[in-house]
Tab-separated table of C-alpha atoms in Angstrom:
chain	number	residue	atom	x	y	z
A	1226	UNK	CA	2.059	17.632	-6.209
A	1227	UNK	CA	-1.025	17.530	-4.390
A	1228	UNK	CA	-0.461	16.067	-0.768
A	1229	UNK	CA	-3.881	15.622	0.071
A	1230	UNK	CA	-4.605	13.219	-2.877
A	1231	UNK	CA	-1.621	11.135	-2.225
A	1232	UNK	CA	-3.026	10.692	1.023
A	1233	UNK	CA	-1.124	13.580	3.495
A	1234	UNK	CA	-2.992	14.584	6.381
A	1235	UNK	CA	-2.553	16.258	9.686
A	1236	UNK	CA	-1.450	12.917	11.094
A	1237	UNK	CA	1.272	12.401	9.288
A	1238	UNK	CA	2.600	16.587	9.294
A	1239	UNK	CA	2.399	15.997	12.877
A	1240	UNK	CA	4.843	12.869	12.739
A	1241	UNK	CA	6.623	15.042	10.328
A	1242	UNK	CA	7.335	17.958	12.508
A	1243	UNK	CA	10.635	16.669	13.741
A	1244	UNK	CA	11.846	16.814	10.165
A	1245	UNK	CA	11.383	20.572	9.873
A	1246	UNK	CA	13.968	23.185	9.675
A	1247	UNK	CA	16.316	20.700	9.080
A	1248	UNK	CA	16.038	21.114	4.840
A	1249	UNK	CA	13.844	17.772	5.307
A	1250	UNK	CA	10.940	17.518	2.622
A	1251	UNK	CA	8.271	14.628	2.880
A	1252	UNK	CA	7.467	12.232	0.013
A	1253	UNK	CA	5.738	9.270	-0.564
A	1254	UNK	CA	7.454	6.556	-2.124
A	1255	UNK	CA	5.833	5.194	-5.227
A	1256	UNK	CA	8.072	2.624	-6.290
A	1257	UNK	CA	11.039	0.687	-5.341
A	1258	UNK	CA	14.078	-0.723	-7.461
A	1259	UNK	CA	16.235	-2.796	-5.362
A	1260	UNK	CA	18.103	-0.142	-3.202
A	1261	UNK	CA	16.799	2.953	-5.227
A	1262	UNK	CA	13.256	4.323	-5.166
A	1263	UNK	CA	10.809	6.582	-6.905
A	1264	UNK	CA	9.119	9.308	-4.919
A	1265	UNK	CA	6.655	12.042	-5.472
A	1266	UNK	CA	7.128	15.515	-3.428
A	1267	UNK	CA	7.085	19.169	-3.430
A	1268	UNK	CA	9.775	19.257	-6.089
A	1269	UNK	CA	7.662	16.444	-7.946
A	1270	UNK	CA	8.843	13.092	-9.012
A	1271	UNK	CA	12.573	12.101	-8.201
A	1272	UNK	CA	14.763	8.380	-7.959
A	1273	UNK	CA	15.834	8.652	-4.409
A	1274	UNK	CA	18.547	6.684	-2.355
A	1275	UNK	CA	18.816	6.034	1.518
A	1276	UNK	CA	21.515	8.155	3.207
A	1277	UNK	CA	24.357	6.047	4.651
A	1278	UNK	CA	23.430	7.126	7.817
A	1279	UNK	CA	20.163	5.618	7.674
A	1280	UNK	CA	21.399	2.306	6.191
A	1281	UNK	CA	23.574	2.112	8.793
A	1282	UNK	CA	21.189	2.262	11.345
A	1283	UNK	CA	18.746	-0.493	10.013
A	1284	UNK	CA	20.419	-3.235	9.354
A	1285	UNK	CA	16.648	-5.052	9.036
A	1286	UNK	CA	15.569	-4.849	5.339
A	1287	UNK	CA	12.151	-4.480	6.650
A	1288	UNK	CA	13.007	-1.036	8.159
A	1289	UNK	CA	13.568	0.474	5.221
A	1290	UNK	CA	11.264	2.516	2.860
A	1291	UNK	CA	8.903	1.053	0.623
A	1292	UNK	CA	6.098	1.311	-2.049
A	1293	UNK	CA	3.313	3.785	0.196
A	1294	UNK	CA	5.965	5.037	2.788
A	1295	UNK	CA	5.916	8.825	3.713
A	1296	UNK	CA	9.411	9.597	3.637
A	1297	UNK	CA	11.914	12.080	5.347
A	1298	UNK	CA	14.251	13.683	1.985
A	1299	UNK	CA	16.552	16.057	1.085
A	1300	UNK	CA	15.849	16.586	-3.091
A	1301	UNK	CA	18.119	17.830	-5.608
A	1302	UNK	CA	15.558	18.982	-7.943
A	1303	UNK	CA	18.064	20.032	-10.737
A	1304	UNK	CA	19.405	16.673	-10.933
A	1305	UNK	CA	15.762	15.280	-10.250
A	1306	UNK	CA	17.155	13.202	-7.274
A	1307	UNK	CA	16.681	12.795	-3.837
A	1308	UNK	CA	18.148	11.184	-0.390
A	1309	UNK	CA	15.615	9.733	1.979
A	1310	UNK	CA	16.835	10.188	5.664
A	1311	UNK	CA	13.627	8.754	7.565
A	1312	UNK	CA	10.621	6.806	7.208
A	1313	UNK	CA	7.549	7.895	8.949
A	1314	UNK	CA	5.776	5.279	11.210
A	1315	UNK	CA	3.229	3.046	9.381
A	1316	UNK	CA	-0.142	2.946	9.324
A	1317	UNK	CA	-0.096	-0.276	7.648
A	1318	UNK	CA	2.279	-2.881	6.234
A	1319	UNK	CA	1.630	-5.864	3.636
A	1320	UNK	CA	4.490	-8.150	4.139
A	1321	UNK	CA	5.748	-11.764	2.845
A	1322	UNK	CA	8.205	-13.662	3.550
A	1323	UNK	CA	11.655	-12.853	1.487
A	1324	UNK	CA	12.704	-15.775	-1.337
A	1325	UNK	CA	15.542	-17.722	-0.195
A	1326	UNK	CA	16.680	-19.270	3.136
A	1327	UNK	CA	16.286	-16.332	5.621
A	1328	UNK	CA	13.221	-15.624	7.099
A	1329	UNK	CA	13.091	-12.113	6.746
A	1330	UNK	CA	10.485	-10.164	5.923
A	1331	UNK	CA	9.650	-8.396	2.757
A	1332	UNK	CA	7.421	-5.322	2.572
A	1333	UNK	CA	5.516	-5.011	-0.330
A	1334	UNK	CA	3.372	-2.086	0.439
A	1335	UNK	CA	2.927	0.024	3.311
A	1336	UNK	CA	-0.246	2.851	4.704
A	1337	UNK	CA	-2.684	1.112	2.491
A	1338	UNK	CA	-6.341	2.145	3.811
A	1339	UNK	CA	-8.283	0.291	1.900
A	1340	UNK	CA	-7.532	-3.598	-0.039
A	1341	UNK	CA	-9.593	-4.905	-2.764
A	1342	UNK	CA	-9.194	-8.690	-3.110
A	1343	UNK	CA	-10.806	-9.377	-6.443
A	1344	UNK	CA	-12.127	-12.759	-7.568
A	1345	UNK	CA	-14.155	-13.324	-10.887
A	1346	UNK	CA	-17.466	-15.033	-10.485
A	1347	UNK	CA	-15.969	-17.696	-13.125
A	1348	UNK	CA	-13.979	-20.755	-13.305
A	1349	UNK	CA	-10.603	-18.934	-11.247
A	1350	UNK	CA	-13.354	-18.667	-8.132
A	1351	UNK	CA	-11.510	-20.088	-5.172
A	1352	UNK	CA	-12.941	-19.649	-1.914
A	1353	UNK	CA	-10.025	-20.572	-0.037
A	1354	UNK	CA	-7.589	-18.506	-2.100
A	1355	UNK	CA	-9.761	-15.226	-0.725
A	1356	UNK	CA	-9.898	-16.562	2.680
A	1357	UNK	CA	-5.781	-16.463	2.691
A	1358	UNK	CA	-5.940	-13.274	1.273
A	1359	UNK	CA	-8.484	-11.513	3.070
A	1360	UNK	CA	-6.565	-12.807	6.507
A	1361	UNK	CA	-3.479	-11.427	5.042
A	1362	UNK	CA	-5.662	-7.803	4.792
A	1363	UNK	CA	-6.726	-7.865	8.448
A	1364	UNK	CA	-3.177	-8.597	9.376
A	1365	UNK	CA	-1.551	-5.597	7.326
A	1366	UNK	CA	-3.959	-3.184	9.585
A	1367	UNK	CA	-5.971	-2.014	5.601
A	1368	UNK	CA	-9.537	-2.627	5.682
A	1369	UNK	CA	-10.073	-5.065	3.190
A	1370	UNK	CA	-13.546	-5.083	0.801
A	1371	UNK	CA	-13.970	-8.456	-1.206
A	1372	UNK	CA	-15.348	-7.450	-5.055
A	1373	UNK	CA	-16.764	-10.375	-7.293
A	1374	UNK	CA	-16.049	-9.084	-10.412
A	1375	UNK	CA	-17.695	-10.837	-14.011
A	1376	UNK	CA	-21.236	-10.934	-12.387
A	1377	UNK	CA	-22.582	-10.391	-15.648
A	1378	UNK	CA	-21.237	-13.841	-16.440
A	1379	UNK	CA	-22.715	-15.520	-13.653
A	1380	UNK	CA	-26.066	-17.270	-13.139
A	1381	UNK	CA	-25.666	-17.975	-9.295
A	1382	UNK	CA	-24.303	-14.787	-8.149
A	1383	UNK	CA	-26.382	-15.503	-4.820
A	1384	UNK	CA	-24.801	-19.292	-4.755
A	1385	UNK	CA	-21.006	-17.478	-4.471
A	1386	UNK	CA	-21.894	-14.906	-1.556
A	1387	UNK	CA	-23.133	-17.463	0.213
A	1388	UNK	CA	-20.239	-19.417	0.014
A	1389	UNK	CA	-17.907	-16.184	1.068
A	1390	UNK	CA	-20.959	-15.488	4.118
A	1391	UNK	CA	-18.707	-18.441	6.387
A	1392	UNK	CA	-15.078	-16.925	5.879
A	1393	UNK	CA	-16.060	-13.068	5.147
A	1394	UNK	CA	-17.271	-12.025	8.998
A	1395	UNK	CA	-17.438	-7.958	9.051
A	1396	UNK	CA	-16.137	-7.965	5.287
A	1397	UNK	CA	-17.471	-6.000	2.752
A	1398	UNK	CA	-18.400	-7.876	-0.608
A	1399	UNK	CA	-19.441	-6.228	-3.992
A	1400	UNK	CA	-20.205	-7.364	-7.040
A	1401	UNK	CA	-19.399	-5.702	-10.046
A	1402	UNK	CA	-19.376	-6.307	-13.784
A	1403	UNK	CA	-16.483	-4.162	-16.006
A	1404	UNK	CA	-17.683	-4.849	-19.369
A	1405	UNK	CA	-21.069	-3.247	-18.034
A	1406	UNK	CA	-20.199	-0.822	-15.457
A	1407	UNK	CA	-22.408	-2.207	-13.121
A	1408	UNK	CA	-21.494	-1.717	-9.456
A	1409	UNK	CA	-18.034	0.836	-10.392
A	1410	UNK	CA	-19.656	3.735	-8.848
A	1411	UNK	CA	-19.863	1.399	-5.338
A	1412	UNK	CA	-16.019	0.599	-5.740
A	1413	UNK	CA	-15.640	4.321	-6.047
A	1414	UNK	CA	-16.979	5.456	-3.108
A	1415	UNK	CA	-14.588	4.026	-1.274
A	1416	UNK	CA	-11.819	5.641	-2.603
A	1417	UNK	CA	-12.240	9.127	-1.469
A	1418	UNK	CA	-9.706	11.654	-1.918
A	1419	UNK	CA	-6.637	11.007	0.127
A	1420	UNK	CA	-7.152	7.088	0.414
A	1421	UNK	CA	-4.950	4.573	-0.608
């Protein structure tokens, strides 16, 4: 596994330096099942529990590891599983609110640099649909860049940025075609190595 392209830096080995000596191993989690998760680390890609210990210190669902967490485990690569101990402070947290009658919160993703909210320049265009997203973006702490996808389709391009100019303050927008390619090298420029 290459750290550096999942998106480990000196940051988060310095939050990790508790963690060492003590047969601890960082991973990132990369998806969740319930109560059982998928992470990627030194001894590659393992399903992973949370330690009794740690369940019974956080009681809030919220506290717990999910999908883009660096994680605190101890693997057991011959069985090609893993306990998760800790989870490292976030950088950043998309959350909802949890179906049912609680109010707790759910984390969907977590240490996400960089959101695309993606609208095509077509009948699904709904300019108050991105405005609820992109506030959701700026609340999670990710930088979020607004990409207006089908422009190949669309006559008034202009028309549709300058109905996202009012809602989109300090926002990046793109616009970008897949069926022609045109603007995919802009989208990947912001995805340098290491970002999420």
């Amino acid at each position: 596994m290459n750290f550096e392209e999942m998106g480990w830096d000196a940051n988060w080995a310095r939050q990790f330096e508790p963690f060492l000596g003590g047969g601890f191993y960082p991973a990132r989690v990369t998806c969740e099942h319930r109560e059982a998760y998928d992470v990627a680390g030194e001894a590659g890609e393992m399903r992973a529990e949370i330690s009794g210990r740690f369940r019974h210190g956080h009681a809030v669902r919220a506290d717990w590891p999910a999908v883009g967490d660096w994680v605190a485990v101890t693997p057991r690569p011959e069985e090609g599983t893993a306990t998760i101990h800790a989870v490292l402070p976030r950088r950043s947290r998309f959350s909802r609110k949890a179906a049912g009658e609680k109010t707790e919160e759910h984390i969907v993703a977590t240490n996400v640099d960089v959101v695309f909210l993606v609208s095509g320049l077509d009948s699904d265009f709904n300019v108050r649909r991105i405005e609820r997203y992109l506030t959701l973006a700026w609340d999670s702490g990710a930088r979020p860049v607004i990409v207006l996808n089908k422009a190949d389709l669309c006559p008034d391009v202009a028309g549709y940025l300058a109905e996202l100019e009012g809602i989109a303050f300090g926002t990046q927008i793109l616009t970008a075609s897949a069926a022609t390619g045109d603007g995919v090298d802009a989208l990947r420029t912001l995805l340098p190595q290491g970002k999420t």
